[in-house]
Amino acid sequence: MNAKRSILALSAGIALVAFLSGCATGSQAPTSSASPDSGGSGEAIDVDAAWLNGGTMIGLVTYGSSSCVPTAGDVELLSDGTLVVELVEPEADTACTRDMAPRVTLVDVPEGVDPSNELEIAVTGEGYSGDADLEGVTVGAAPEEYGPSAGWIGADDSLIILTWGSSTCVPVIETAEPTGPTEVTVTFATPPEDQVCTMDMAPRGTLATVTGLEGDADVELVLAGAGFEGARVPVLGEN
């Protein structure tokens, strides 16, 4: 009987050691040679871009709620020439419309970016990433301080118009129609008389779609309405 008990005790000890070894092995966290991606992974989104303000700014177009436009966070020019832009979403408790619309996020271009050269842009955000290739442009004369500017984006017949003024009262385009082979007259809607606007001076990006132009380069806008009467604005890039 004592011999049997010794054998049983020995068997139990061996089984316990095996069990503990298995638990120790299974509890180890999986290892990976790659570090977690800090923002460039997740859902792939469509991104378009345009040069603005004499090549000192870029307008990024993303798609989502028209009332919750992301802002530019960290902007970094990598050694390989890629411009990495972090998009920051509004606060989580912000009420957003449930539509899917193109929105413009304005980005100041850091030193070292030459608008005459093609620029690769990588966009990162919370749970998404995207990229865009922005063709180089001939800038010409820089616009006056707080003067309007415009640039073509990658999507056909679409451009961004940059204006300056109250951040809460972005001008609304009423019509954008060709009035010459390479001329477009853009008419802004008259704002409501009871509109209340903040007294800041901020850049505002507005999207416009133009069809029927005979030329796709050296296009000029003629602005009308909302205090822009007769302003002529060259559109950077080609349609």
Coordinates of C-alpha atoms in Angstrom, one line a residue:
M1 CA 0.0 0.0 0.0
N2 CA 2.8 2.4 0.9
A3 CA 4.5 1.7 -2.5
K4 CA 1.3 2.4 -4.3
R5 CA 0.9 5.7 -2.4
S6 CA 4.5 6.7 -3.3
I7 CA 3.8 6.0 -7.0
L8 CA 0.6 8.0 -6.9
A9 CA 2.3 10.9 -5.2
L10 CA 5.1 10.9 -7.7
S11 CA 2.6 10.8 -10.6
A12 CA 0.7 13.7 -9.1
G13 CA 3.8 15.7 -8.7
I14 CA 4.8 15.2 -12.3
A15 CA 1.3 16.1 -13.5
L16 CA 1.4 19.3 -11.4
V17 CA 4.7 20.4 -12.8
A18 CA 3.5 19.8 -16.4
F19 CA 0.3 21.8 -15.6
L20 CA 2.2 24.7 -14.2
S21 CA 4.6 24.7 -17.1
G22 CA 1.7 24.8 -19.6
C23 CA 0.1 27.7 -17.7
A24 CA 3.3 29.7 -17.7
T25 CA 3.7 29.2 -21.4
G26 CA 0.1 30.1 -22.2
S27 CA 0.2 33.3 -20.1
Q28 CA 3.1 34.9 -22.0
A29 CA 2.0 37.9 -24.2
P30 CA 2.6 37.4 -27.9
T31 CA 5.6 39.3 -29.1
S32 CA 6.1 41.1 -32.4
S33 CA 9.1 42.9 -34.0
A34 CA 6.8 45.6 -35.3
S35 CA 5.7 48.5 -33.0
P36 CA 2.0 49.5 -32.9
D37 CA 1.1 52.0 -35.6
S38 CA 0.4 55.4 -33.9
G39 CA -2.2 56.6 -36.4
G40 CA -1.5 55.4 -40.0
S41 CA -3.7 52.3 -39.8
G42 CA -7.4 51.6 -39.7
E43 CA -10.0 52.5 -42.3
A44 CA -8.6 53.9 -45.6
I45 CA -10.3 57.2 -46.6
D46 CA -10.3 59.3 -49.8
V47 CA -8.3 62.5 -49.6
D48 CA -8.0 65.3 -52.2
A49 CA -5.8 68.3 -51.9
A50 CA -5.1 71.8 -53.4
W51 CA -2.5 74.5 -53.2
L52 CA -3.7 77.8 -51.7
N53 CA -2.5 81.2 -50.7
G54 CA 0.5 81.3 -53.0
G55 CA 1.6 77.8 -52.0
T56 CA 1.8 78.6 -48.3
M57 CA -1.3 76.6 -47.5
I58 CA -2.9 73.4 -48.6
G59 CA -6.6 72.5 -48.5
L60 CA -7.4 68.9 -47.7
V61 CA -10.7 67.4 -48.7
T62 CA -12.2 64.5 -46.7
Y63 CA -15.7 63.1 -46.5
G64 CA -18.0 63.0 -43.5
S65 CA -20.4 65.1 -41.5
S66 CA -20.6 68.6 -42.9
S67 CA -21.0 70.2 -39.5
C68 CA -18.0 68.4 -37.9
V69 CA -14.9 69.3 -39.9
P70 CA -11.6 68.0 -38.7
T71 CA -8.8 70.5 -38.0
A72 CA -5.1 70.1 -38.7
G73 CA -3.0 68.9 -35.7
D74 CA 0.7 68.0 -36.0
V75 CA 2.2 68.6 -39.4
E76 CA 5.6 67.1 -40.3
L77 CA 7.7 67.1 -43.4
L78 CA 9.6 63.8 -43.5
S79 CA 13.2 63.4 -44.8
D80 CA 11.8 61.6 -47.9
G81 CA 9.7 64.7 -48.7
T82 CA 6.3 63.3 -47.5
L83 CA 4.1 65.7 -45.7
V84 CA 2.3 64.0 -42.8
V85 CA -0.8 65.7 -41.5
E86 CA -2.7 64.6 -38.4
L87 CA -6.4 65.3 -38.5
V88 CA -8.1 66.1 -35.2
E89 CA -11.8 65.4 -34.9
P90 CA -14.2 67.6 -32.9
E91 CA -14.8 66.8 -29.2
A92 CA -16.8 63.5 -28.7
D93 CA -19.8 65.4 -27.3
T94 CA -20.1 67.6 -30.4
A95 CA -23.5 67.2 -32.2
C96 CA -22.8 66.3 -35.8
T97 CA -25.2 66.1 -38.8
R98 CA -25.6 62.5 -40.2
D99 CA -24.7 63.4 -43.8
M100 CA -21.7 62.5 -46.0
A101 CA -20.2 65.6 -47.5
P102 CA -16.8 66.8 -48.7
R103 CA -15.2 69.1 -46.1
V104 CA -12.1 71.3 -46.3
T105 CA -9.3 71.2 -43.7
L106 CA -6.8 74.0 -44.1
V107 CA -3.1 73.3 -43.4
D108 CA -0.2 75.7 -43.1
V109 CA 2.7 74.4 -45.2
P110 CA 6.0 74.0 -43.2
E111 CA 9.3 75.4 -44.3
G112 CA 11.1 73.1 -46.9
V113 CA 8.0 72.5 -49.1
D114 CA 8.4 73.8 -52.6
P115 CA 5.0 74.1 -54.3
S116 CA 6.6 73.9 -57.7
N117 CA 7.3 70.2 -57.0
E118 CA 5.0 67.3 -56.6
L119 CA 4.1 66.7 -52.9
E120 CA 3.1 63.4 -51.4
I121 CA 0.7 63.8 -48.5
A122 CA -0.1 61.2 -45.8
V123 CA -3.1 61.9 -43.6
T124 CA -3.6 60.2 -40.3
G125 CA -6.5 60.3 -37.9
E126 CA -8.2 58.4 -35.1
G127 CA -8.9 55.0 -36.7
Y128 CA -8.2 56.0 -40.3
S129 CA -5.6 57.1 -42.8
G130 CA -5.3 58.2 -46.4
D131 CA -3.0 59.8 -48.9
A132 CA -2.9 62.2 -51.8
D133 CA -0.4 63.3 -54.5
L134 CA -0.4 67.0 -55.1
E135 CA 1.0 68.1 -58.5
G136 CA 3.5 71.0 -58.5
V137 CA 2.2 74.4 -59.5
T138 CA 3.5 77.8 -60.8
V139 CA 2.6 80.1 -58.0
G140 CA 3.2 83.6 -59.5
A141 CA 2.5 86.6 -57.4
A142 CA 1.4 85.9 -53.8
P143 CA -2.1 87.2 -52.9
E144 CA -2.4 90.2 -50.7
E145 CA -2.6 89.7 -46.9
Y146 CA -6.1 88.2 -46.2
G147 CA -6.8 88.2 -49.9
P148 CA -8.8 85.3 -51.5
S149 CA -7.1 82.5 -53.4
A150 CA -8.1 79.2 -55.1
G151 CA -6.7 75.9 -56.2
W152 CA -7.9 72.9 -58.2
I153 CA -8.2 69.6 -56.3
G154 CA -7.7 66.0 -57.7
A155 CA -11.5 65.5 -58.3
D156 CA -12.6 66.7 -61.8
D157 CA -14.1 70.1 -62.0
S158 CA -13.7 70.9 -58.3
L159 CA -11.7 73.6 -56.6
I160 CA -11.3 75.2 -53.2
I161 CA -11.7 78.9 -52.6
L162 CA -9.9 80.4 -49.6
T163 CA -11.3 83.5 -48.0
W164 CA -10.6 85.3 -44.7
G165 CA -13.1 86.5 -42.2
S166 CA -15.3 85.3 -39.3
S167 CA -14.8 81.6 -38.7
T168 CA -18.5 81.2 -37.9
C169 CA -19.7 82.9 -41.0
V170 CA -18.3 81.0 -44.0
P171 CA -19.5 82.4 -47.3
V172 CA -21.9 80.2 -49.2
I173 CA -21.5 79.8 -53.0
E174 CA -24.7 80.6 -54.9
T175 CA -23.4 80.0 -58.4
A176 CA -20.1 79.2 -60.1
E177 CA -20.4 79.5 -63.9
P178 CA -18.0 79.9 -66.8
T179 CA -18.1 83.4 -68.3
G180 CA -15.1 82.9 -70.7
P181 CA -12.9 80.1 -72.0
T182 CA -10.8 80.2 -68.8
E183 CA -12.9 82.5 -66.6
V184 CA -15.4 81.5 -63.9
T185 CA -17.7 83.9 -62.1
V186 CA -18.4 82.8 -58.5
T187 CA -21.4 84.5 -56.8
F188 CA -21.7 84.2 -53.1
A189 CA -25.1 84.2 -51.5
T190 CA -26.2 87.3 -49.5
P191 CA -25.9 86.4 -45.8
P192 CA -29.0 86.8 -43.6
E193 CA -29.4 90.2 -42.0
D194 CA -29.7 88.7 -38.5
Q195 CA -26.6 86.5 -38.9
V196 CA -24.3 86.7 -35.8
C197 CA -20.6 86.3 -36.5
T198 CA -17.6 86.1 -34.3
M199 CA -15.1 89.0 -34.6
D200 CA -12.1 86.9 -35.6
M201 CA -10.0 86.8 -38.8
A202 CA -9.7 83.1 -39.9
P203 CA -9.1 81.3 -43.2
R204 CA -12.2 79.6 -44.6
G205 CA -12.2 76.9 -47.3
T206 CA -15.2 76.6 -49.6
L207 CA -15.6 73.9 -52.3
A208 CA -16.9 74.8 -55.8
T209 CA -17.7 72.7 -58.8
V210 CA -17.3 74.2 -62.3
T211 CA -18.3 72.5 -65.6
G212 CA -18.1 73.7 -69.2
L213 CA -14.7 75.4 -69.2
E214 CA -12.8 75.3 -72.5
G215 CA -9.4 75.4 -70.9
D216 CA -8.0 73.5 -67.9
A217 CA -5.1 75.7 -67.0
D218 CA -4.6 79.4 -66.1
V219 CA -8.2 79.7 -65.0
E220 CA -9.3 82.8 -63.2
L221 CA -12.2 83.4 -60.8
V222 CA -14.2 86.6 -60.7
L223 CA -15.8 86.9 -57.3
A224 CA -19.1 88.6 -56.6
G225 CA -21.2 89.2 -53.5
A226 CA -20.4 88.9 -49.8
G227 CA -18.0 91.9 -50.1
F228 CA -15.8 90.4 -52.8
E229 CA -17.2 92.4 -55.7
G230 CA -14.9 92.2 -58.8
A231 CA -12.0 90.4 -57.1
R232 CA -10.1 88.4 -59.6
V233 CA -8.4 85.2 -58.3
P234 CA -6.1 82.9 -60.3
V235 CA -6.7 79.2 -59.7
L236 CA -3.5 77.3 -58.9
G237 CA -3.0 74.0 -60.8
E238 CA -4.9 72.5 -63.6
N239 CA -8.4 71.0 -63.8

